[in-house]
mmCIF file of C-alpha atoms in Angstrom:
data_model
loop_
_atom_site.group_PDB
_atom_site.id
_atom_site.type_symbol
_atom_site.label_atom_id
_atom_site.label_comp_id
_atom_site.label_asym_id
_atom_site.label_seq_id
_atom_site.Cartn_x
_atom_site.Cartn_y
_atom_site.Cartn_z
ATOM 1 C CA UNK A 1 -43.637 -30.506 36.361
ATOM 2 C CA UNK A 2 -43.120 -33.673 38.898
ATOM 3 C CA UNK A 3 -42.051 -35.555 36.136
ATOM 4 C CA UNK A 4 -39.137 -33.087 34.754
ATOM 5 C CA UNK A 5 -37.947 -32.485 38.566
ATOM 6 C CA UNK A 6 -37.741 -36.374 38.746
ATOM 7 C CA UNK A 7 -35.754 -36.852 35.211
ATOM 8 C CA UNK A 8 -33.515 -33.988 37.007
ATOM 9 C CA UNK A 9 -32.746 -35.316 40.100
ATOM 10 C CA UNK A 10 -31.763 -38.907 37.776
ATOM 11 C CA UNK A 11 -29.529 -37.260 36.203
ATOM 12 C CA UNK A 12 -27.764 -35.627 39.164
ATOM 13 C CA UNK A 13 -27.823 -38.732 40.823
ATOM 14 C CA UNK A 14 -26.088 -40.814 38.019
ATOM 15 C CA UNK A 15 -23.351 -38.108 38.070
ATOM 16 C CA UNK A 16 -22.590 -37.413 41.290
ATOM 17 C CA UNK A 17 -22.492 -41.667 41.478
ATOM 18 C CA UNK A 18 -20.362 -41.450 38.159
ATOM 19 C CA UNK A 19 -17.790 -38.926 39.149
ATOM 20 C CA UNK A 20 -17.646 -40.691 43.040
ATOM 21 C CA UNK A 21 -17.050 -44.169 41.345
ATOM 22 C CA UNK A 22 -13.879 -42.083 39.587
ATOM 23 C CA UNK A 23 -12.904 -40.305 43.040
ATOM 24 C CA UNK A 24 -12.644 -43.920 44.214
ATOM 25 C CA UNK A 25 -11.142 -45.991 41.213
ATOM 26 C CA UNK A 26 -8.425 -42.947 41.630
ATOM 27 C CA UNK A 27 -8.080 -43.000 45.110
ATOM 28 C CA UNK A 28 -7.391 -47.447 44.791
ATOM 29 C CA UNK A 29 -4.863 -46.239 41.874
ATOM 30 C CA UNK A 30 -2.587 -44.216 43.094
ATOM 31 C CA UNK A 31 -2.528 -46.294 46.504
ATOM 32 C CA UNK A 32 -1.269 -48.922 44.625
ATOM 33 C CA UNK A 33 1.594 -46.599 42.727
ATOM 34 C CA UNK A 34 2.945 -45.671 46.573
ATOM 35 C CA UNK A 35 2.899 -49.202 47.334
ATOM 36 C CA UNK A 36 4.891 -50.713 44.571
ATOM 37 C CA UNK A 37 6.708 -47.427 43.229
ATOM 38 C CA UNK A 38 10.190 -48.623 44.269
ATOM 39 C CA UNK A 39 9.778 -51.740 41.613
ATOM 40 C CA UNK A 40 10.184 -49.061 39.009
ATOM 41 C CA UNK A 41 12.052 -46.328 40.453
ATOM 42 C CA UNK A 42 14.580 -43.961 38.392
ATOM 43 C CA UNK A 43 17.144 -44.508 41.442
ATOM 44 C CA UNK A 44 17.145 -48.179 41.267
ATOM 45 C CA UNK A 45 17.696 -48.346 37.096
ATOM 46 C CA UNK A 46 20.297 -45.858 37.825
ATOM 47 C CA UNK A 47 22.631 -47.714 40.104
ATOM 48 C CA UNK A 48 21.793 -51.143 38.234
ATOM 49 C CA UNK A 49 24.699 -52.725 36.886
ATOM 50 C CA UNK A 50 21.923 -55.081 34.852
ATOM 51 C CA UNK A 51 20.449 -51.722 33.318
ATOM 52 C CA UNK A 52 23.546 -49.879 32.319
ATOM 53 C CA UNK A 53 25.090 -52.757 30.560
ATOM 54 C CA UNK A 54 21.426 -53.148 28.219
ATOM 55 C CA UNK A 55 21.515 -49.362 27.924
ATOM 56 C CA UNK A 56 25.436 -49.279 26.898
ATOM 57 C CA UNK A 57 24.589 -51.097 23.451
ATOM 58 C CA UNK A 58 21.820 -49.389 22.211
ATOM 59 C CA UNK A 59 22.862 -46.419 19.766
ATOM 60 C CA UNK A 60 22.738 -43.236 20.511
ATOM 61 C CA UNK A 61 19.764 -41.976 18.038
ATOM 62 C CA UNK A 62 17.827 -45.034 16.687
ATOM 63 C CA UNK A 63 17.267 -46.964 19.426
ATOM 64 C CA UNK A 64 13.371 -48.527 19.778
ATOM 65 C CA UNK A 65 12.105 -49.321 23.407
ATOM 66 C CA UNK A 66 9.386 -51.744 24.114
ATOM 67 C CA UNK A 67 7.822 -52.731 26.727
ATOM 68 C CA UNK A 68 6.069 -56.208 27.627
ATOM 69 C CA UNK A 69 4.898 -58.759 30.742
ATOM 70 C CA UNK A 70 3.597 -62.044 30.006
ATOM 71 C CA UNK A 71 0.017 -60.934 28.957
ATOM 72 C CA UNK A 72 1.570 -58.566 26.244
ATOM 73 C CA UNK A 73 3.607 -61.245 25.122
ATOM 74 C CA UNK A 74 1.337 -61.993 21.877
ATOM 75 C CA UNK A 75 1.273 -58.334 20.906
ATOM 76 C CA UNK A 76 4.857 -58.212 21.193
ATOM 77 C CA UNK A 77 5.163 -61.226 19.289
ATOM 78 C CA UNK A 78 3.169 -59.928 16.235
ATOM 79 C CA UNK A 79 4.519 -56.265 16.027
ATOM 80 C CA UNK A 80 8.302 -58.142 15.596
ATOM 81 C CA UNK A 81 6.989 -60.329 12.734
ATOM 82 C CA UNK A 82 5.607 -57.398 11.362
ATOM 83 C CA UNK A 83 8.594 -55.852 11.705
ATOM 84 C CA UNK A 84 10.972 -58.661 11.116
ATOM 85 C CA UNK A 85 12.496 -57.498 7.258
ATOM 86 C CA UNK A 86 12.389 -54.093 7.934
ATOM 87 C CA UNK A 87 16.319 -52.984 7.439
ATOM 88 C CA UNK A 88 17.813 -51.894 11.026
ATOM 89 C CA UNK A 89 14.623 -51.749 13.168
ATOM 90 C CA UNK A 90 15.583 -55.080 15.558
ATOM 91 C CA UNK A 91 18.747 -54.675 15.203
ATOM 92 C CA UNK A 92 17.964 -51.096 17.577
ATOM 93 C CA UNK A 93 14.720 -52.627 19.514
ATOM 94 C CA UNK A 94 15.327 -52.998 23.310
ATOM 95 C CA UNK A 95 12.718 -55.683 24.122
ATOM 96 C CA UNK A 96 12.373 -54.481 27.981
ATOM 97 C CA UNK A 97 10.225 -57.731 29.971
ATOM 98 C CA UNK A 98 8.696 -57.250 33.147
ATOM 99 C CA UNK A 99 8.757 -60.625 33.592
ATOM 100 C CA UNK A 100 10.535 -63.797 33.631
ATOM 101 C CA UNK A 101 8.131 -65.414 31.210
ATOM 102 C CA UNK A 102 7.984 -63.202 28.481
ATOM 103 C CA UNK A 103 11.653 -62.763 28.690
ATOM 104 C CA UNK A 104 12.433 -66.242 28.228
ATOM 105 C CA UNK A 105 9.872 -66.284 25.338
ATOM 106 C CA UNK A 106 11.294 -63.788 23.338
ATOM 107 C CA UNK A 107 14.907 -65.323 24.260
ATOM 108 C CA UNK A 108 13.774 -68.598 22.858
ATOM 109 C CA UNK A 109 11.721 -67.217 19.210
ATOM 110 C CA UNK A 110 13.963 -63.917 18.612
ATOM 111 C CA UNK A 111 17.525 -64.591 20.726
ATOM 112 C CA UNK A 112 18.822 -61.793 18.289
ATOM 113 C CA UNK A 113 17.308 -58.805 19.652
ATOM 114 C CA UNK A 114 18.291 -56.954 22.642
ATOM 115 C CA UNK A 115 16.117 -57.461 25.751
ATOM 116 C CA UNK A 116 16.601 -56.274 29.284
ATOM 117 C CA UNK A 117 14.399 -57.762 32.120
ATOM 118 C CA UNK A 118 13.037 -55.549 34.508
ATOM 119 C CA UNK A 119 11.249 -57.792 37.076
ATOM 120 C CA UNK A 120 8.568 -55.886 38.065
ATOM 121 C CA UNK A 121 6.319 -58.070 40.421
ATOM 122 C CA UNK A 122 3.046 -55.524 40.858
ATOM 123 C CA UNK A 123 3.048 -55.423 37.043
ATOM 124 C CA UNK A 124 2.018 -59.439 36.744
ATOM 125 C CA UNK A 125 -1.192 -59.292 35.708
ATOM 126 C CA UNK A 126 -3.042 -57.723 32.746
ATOM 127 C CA UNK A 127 -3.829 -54.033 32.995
ATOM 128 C CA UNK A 128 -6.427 -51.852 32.211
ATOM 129 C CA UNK A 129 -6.982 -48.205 31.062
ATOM 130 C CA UNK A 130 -7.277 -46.268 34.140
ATOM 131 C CA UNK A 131 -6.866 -49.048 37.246
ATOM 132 C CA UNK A 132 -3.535 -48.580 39.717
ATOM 133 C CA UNK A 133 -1.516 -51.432 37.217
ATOM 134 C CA UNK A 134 -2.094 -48.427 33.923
ATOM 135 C CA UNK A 135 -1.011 -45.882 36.291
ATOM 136 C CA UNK A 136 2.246 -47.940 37.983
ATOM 137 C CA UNK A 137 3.336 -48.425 34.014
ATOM 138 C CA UNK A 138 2.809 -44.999 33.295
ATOM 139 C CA UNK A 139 5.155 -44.067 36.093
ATOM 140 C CA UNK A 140 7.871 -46.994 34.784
ATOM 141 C CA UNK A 141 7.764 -45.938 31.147
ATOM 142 C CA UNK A 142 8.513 -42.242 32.539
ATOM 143 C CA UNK A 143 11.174 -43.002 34.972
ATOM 144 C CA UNK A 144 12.900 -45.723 31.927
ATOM 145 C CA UNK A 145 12.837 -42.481 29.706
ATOM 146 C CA UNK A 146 14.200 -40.374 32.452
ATOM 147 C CA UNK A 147 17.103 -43.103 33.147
ATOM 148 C CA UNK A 148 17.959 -42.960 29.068
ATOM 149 C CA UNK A 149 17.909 -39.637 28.466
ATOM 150 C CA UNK A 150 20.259 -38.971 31.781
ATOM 151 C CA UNK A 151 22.554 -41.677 30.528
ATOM 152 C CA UNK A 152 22.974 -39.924 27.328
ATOM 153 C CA UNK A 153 20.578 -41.990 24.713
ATOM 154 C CA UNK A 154 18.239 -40.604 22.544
ATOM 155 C CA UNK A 155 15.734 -43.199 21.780
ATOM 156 C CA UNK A 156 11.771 -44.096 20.293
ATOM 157 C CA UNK A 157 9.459 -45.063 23.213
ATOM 158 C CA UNK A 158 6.920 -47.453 21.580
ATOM 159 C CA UNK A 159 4.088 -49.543 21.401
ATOM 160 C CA UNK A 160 3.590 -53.075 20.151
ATOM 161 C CA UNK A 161 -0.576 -52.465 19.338
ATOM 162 C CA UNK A 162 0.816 -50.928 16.063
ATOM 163 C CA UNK A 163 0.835 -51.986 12.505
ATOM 164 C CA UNK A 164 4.091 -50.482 10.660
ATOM 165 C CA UNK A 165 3.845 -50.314 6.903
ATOM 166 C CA UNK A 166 7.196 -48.412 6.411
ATOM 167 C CA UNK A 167 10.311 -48.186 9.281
ATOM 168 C CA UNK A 168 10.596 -44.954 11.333
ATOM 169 C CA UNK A 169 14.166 -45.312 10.740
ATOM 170 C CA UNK A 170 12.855 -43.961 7.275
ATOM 171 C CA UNK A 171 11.180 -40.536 9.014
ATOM 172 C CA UNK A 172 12.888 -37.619 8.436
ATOM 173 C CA UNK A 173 13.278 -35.963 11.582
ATOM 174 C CA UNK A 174 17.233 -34.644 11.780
ATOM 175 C CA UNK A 175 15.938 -31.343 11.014
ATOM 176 C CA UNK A 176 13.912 -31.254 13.765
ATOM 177 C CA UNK A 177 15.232 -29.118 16.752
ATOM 178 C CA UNK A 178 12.502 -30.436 19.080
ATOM 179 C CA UNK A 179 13.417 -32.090 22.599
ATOM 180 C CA UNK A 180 10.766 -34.379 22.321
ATOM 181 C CA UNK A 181 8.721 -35.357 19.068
ATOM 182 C CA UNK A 182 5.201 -36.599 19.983
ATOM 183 C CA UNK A 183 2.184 -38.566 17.962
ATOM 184 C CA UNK A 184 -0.466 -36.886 17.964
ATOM 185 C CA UNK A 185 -4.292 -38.020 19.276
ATOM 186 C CA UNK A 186 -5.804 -36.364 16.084
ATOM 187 C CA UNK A 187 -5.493 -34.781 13.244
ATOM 188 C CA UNK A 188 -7.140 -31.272 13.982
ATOM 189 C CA UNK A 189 -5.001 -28.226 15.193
ATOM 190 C CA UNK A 190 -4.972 -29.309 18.609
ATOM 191 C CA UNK A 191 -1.975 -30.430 20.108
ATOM 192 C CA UNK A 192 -3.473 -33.315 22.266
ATOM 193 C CA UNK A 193 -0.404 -35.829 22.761
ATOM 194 C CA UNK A 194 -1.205 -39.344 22.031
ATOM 195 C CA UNK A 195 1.594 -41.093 23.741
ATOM 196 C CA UNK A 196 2.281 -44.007 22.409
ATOM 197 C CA UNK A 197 4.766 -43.087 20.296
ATOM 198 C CA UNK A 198 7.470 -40.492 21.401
ATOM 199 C CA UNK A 199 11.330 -39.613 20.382
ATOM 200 C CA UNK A 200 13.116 -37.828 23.376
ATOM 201 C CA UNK A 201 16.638 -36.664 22.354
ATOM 202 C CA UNK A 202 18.845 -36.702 25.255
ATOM 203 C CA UNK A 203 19.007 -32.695 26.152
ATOM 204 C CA UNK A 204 18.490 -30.406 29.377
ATOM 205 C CA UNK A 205 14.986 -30.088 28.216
ATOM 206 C CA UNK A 206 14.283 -33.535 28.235
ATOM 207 C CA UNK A 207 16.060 -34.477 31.251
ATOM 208 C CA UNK A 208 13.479 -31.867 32.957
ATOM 209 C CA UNK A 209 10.448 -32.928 31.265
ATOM 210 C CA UNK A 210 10.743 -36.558 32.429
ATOM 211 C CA UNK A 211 12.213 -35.577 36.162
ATOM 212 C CA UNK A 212 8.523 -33.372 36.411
ATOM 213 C CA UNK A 213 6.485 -36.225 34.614
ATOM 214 C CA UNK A 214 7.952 -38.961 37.174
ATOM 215 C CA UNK A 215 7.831 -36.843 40.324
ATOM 216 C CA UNK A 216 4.305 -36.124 39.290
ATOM 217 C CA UNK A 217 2.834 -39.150 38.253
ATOM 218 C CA UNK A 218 4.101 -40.795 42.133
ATOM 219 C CA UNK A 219 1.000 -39.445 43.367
ATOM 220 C CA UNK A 220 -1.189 -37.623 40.682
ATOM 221 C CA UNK A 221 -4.109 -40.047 39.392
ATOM 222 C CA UNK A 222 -4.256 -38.376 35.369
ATOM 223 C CA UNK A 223 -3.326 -40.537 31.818
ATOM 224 C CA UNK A 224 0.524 -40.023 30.870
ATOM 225 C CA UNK A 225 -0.816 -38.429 27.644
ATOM 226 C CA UNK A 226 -2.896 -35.582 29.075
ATOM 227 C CA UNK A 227 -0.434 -34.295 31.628
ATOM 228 C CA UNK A 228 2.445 -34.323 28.997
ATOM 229 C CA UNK A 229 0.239 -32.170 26.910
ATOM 230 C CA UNK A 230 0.227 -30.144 30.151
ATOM 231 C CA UNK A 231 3.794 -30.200 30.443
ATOM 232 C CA UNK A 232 4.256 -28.954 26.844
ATOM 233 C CA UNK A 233 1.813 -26.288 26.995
ATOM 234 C CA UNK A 234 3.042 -24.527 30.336
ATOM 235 C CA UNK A 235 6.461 -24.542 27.965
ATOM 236 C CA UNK A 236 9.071 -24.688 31.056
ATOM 237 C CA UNK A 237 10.780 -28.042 30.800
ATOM 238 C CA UNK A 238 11.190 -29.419 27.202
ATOM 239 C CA UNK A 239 10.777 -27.605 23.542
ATOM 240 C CA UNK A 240 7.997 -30.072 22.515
ATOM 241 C CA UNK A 241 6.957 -31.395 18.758
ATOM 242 C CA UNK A 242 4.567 -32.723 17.447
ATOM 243 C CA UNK A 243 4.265 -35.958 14.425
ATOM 244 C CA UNK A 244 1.988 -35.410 11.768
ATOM 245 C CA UNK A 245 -1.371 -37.455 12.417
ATOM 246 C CA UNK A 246 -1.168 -39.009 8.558
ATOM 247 C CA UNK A 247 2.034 -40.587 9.824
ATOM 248 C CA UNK A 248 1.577 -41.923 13.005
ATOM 249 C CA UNK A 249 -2.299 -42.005 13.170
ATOM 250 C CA UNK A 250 -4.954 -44.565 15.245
ATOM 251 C CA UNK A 251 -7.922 -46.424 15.731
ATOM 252 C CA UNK A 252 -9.982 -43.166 13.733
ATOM 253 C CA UNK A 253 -8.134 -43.992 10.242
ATOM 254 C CA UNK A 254 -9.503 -47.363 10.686
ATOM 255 C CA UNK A 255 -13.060 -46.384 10.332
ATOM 256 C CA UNK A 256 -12.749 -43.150 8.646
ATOM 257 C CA UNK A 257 -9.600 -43.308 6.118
ATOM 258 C CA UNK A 258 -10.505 -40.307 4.398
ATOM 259 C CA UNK A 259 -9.735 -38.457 7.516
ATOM 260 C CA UNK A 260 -6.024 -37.868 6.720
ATOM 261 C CA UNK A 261 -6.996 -36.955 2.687
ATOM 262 C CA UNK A 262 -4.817 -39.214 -0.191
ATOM 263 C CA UNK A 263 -1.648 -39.848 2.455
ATOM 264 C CA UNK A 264 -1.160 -43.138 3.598
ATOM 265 C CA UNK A 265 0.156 -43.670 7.149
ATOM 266 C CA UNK A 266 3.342 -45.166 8.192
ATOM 267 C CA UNK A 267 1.780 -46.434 11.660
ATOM 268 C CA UNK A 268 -1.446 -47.376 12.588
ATOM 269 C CA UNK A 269 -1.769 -47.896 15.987
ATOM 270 C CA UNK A 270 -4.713 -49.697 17.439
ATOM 271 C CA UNK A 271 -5.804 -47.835 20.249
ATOM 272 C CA UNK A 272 -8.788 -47.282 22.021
ATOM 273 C CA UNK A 273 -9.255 -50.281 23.483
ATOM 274 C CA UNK A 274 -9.624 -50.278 27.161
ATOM 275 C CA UNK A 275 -9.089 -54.182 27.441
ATOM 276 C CA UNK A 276 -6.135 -55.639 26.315
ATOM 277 C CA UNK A 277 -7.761 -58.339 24.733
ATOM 278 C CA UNK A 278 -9.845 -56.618 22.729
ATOM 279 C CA UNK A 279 -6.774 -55.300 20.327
ATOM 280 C CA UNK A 280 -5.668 -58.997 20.019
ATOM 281 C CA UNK A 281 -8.830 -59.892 18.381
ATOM 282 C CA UNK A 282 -9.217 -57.207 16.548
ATOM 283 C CA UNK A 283 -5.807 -57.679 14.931
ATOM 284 C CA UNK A 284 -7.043 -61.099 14.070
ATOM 285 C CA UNK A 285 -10.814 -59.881 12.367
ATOM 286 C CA UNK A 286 -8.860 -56.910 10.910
ATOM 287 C CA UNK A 287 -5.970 -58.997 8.971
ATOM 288 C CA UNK A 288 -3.455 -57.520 11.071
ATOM 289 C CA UNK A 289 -2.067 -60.664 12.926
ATOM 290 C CA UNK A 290 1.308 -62.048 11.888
ATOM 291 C CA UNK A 291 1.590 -65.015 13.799
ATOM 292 C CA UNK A 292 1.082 -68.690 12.135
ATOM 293 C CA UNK A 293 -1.229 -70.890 14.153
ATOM 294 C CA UNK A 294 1.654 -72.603 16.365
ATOM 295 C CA UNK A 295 1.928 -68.683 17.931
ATOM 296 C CA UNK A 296 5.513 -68.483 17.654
ATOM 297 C CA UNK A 297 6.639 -68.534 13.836
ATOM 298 C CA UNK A 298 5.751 -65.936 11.411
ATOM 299 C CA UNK A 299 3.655 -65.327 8.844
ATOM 300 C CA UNK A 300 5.318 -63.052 6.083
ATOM 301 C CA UNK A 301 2.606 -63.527 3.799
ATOM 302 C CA UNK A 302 0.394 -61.849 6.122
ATOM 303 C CA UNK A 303 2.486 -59.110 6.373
ATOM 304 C CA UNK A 304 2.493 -58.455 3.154
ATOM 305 C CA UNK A 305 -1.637 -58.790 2.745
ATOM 306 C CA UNK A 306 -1.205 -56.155 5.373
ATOM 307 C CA UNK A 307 0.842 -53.626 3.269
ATOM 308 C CA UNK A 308 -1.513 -54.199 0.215
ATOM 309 C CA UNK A 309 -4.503 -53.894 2.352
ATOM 310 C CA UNK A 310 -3.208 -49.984 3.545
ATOM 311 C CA UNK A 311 -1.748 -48.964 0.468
ATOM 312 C CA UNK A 312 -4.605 -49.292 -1.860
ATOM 313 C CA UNK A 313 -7.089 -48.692 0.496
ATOM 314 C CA UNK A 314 -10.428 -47.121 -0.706
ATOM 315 C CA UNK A 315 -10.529 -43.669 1.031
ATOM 316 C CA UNK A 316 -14.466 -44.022 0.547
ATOM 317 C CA UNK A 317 -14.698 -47.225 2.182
ATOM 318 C CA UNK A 318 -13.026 -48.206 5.812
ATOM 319 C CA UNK A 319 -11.034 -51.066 6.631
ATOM 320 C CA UNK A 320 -12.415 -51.599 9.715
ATOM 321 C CA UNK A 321 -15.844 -53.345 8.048
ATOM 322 C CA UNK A 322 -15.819 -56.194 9.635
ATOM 323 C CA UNK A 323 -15.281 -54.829 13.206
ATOM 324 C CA UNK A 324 -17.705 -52.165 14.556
ATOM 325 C CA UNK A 325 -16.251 -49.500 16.855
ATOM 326 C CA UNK A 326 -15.900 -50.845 20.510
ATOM 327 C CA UNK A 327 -18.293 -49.416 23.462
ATOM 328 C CA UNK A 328 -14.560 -47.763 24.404
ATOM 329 C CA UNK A 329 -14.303 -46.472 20.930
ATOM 330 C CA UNK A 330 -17.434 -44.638 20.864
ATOM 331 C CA UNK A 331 -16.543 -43.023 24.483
ATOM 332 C CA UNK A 332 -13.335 -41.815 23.417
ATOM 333 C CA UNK A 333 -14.289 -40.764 19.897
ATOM 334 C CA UNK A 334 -16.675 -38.231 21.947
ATOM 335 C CA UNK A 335 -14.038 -37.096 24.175
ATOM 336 C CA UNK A 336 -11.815 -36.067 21.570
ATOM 337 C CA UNK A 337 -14.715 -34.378 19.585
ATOM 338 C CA UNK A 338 -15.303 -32.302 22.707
ATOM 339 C CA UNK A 339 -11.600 -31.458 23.041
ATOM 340 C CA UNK A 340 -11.319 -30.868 19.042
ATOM 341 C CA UNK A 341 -14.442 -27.942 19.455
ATOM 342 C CA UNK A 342 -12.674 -26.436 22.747
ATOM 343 C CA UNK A 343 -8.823 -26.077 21.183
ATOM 344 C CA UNK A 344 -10.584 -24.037 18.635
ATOM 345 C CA UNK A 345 -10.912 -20.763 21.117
ATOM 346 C CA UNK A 346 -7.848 -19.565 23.267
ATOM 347 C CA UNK A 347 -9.749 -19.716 26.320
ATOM 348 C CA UNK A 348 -11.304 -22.873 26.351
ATOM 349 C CA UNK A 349 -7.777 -24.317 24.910
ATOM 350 C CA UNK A 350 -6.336 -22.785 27.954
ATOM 351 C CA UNK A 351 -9.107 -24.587 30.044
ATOM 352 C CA UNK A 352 -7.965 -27.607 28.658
ATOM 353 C CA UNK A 353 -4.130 -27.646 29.339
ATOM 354 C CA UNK A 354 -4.370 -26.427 32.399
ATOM 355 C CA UNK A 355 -7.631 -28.092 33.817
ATOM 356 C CA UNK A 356 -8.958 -30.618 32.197
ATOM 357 C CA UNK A 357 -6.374 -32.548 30.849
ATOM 358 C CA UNK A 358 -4.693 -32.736 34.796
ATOM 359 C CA UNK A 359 -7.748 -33.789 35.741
ATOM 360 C CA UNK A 360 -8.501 -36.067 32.541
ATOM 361 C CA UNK A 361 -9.459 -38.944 34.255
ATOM 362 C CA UNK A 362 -11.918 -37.237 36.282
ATOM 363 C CA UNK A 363 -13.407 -35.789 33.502
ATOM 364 C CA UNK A 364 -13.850 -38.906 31.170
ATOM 365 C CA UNK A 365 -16.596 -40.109 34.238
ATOM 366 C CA UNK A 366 -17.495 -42.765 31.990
ATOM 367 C CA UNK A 367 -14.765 -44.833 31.448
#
């Protein structure tokens, strides 16, 4: 009897510690987003003469928008060789640096595409899922989307931790009467947003969506993804849709192809990974890296490999053999089993949008 009051007092102890080490790591967060908000603000892109000459030649309805500092720089590097023969997509990339260095980098190996630095000094180091840096970039991807879809461009907002085997440019989406189109986190009938990879058309809706997103995210500590699955689901902003998962899909096909049946993806984004160095090196064991020793030319052989490698994979095997699933993997993967089992009942799915996923960081106590 002792003993089972003992093992029950442990395990209040470890969460009340667990949720007040979140309370705290959200509390340093979001006093670093009102110290350093103006670096990224929606006014100051606005009035920029810098910003509205990059914005002024990027099309109207292909344009892709990346974002990079120095310590992305590598990433950035490899999705463009990946990317590198595939008809039109950097001829409508905007390569957007928050930094000096990386800017001059990508002047120096790829002077043809776009770029617009946005010198952002808070946003120097590397940052991590969850700390004040994840939350500050959240806030300057959402104002950037605001400022395009206010100056009239409809655009991609995308991520560099992705492996493309065939363009978007090639998605058929002009049918689509959607403000926004969203990835999605998996492939059940949930409509979790993933939020990598997002097309806003330039509309009312959208315009209202990313005003709300930007206002809120100045001072509410929750991941980008969850609260724009929030957004969507209360329904008053933006007509939201959604991406199939066996198109844009993530770290899950990786392990478990036969998740998304005989289709083969046309992104597979590697995700999951709290650090950012663990998606470099995973690229690397996984055959995903297109970079040739020097770290600046590309290797289109690899590429290729790549393609091959996707296209004929083995739906009972996984790709990801020589890589087992990352401490951060295995944390997520439970989270979104949890969230698959609640969006199967109204009520809990209601729970979700309107609770939880505000709240998502506080709920995920262990990450």
């Amino acid at each position: 009897m002792l003993k089972t009051r003992h093992i029950r007092l442990s395990i209040i102890f470890v969460l009340v510690a667990l949720i007040l080490r979140k309370v705290l790591i959200g509390h340093a967060a979001m006093e670093l987003v009102d110290r350093c908000k103006d670096q990224v603000s929606f006014e100051n892109m606005m009035k920029s003469e810098h910003f509205q000459s990059a914005v002024g030649k990027l099309s109207s309805e292909n344009s892709f928008v990346l974002m990079q500092n120095r310590h992305a720089l590598n990433m950035t590097m490899n999705w463009l060789c990946n990317t590198k023969n595939m008809l039109g997509v950097h001829e409508n990339v905007l390569l957007v640096s928050l930094d000096k260095e990386a800017d001059d980098m990508l002047a120096l190996t790829f002077p043809n595409v776009n770029r617009l630095k946005w010198v952002v000094p808070c946003l120097d180091k590397p940052f991590n899922y969850g700390d004040g840096l994840y939350q500050l970039f959240f806030l300057f991807r959402s104002n950037f989307a605001r400022a395009l879809v206010e100056s009239d461009k409809s655009f991609w907002m995308i991520q560099q931790d992705t492996f493309w085997r065939k363009s978007l440019l090639s998605l058929e989406i002009k049918s689509d009467s959607s403000d926004i189109l969203f990835d999605r986190a998996a492939e059940q009938g949930g409509s979790l947003i993933a939020g990598g990879y997002y097309r806003a058309r330039s509309t009312p809706g959208s315009k209202a969506f990313f005003k709300k997103l930007s206002s809120d995210l100045e001072w509410w500590y929750s991941p980008d993804n969850t609260y724009m699955t929030t957004l969507c689901a209360e329904g008053t902003t933006a007509k939201c849709g959604s991406i199939p998962f066996d198109l844009i899909t993530n770290w899950h096909w990786l392990y478990s192809p036969s998740r998304i049946g005989d289709n083969v993806p046309f992104l597979i984004q590697f995700d999951g990974f709290t650090k950012l160095g663990g998606k470099l090196n995973a690229l690397k064991e996984l055959g995903f890296y297109f970079l040739n020793s020097d770290g600046v030319s590309c290797n289109d052989e690899a590429v290729d490999k790549a393609v091959r490698i996707v296209e004929t994979q083995n739906r009972t095997s996984t790709t990801a053999d020589s890589v087992s699933p990352s401490y951060s993997h295995l944390q997520f993967g439970l989270y979104q089993s949890i969230i698959d089992q609640l969006y199967k009942f109204s009520l809990t799915e209601w729970f979700l949008n309107r609770v939880a996923f505000p709240y998502a960081h506080y709920f995920m106590i262990t990450i």
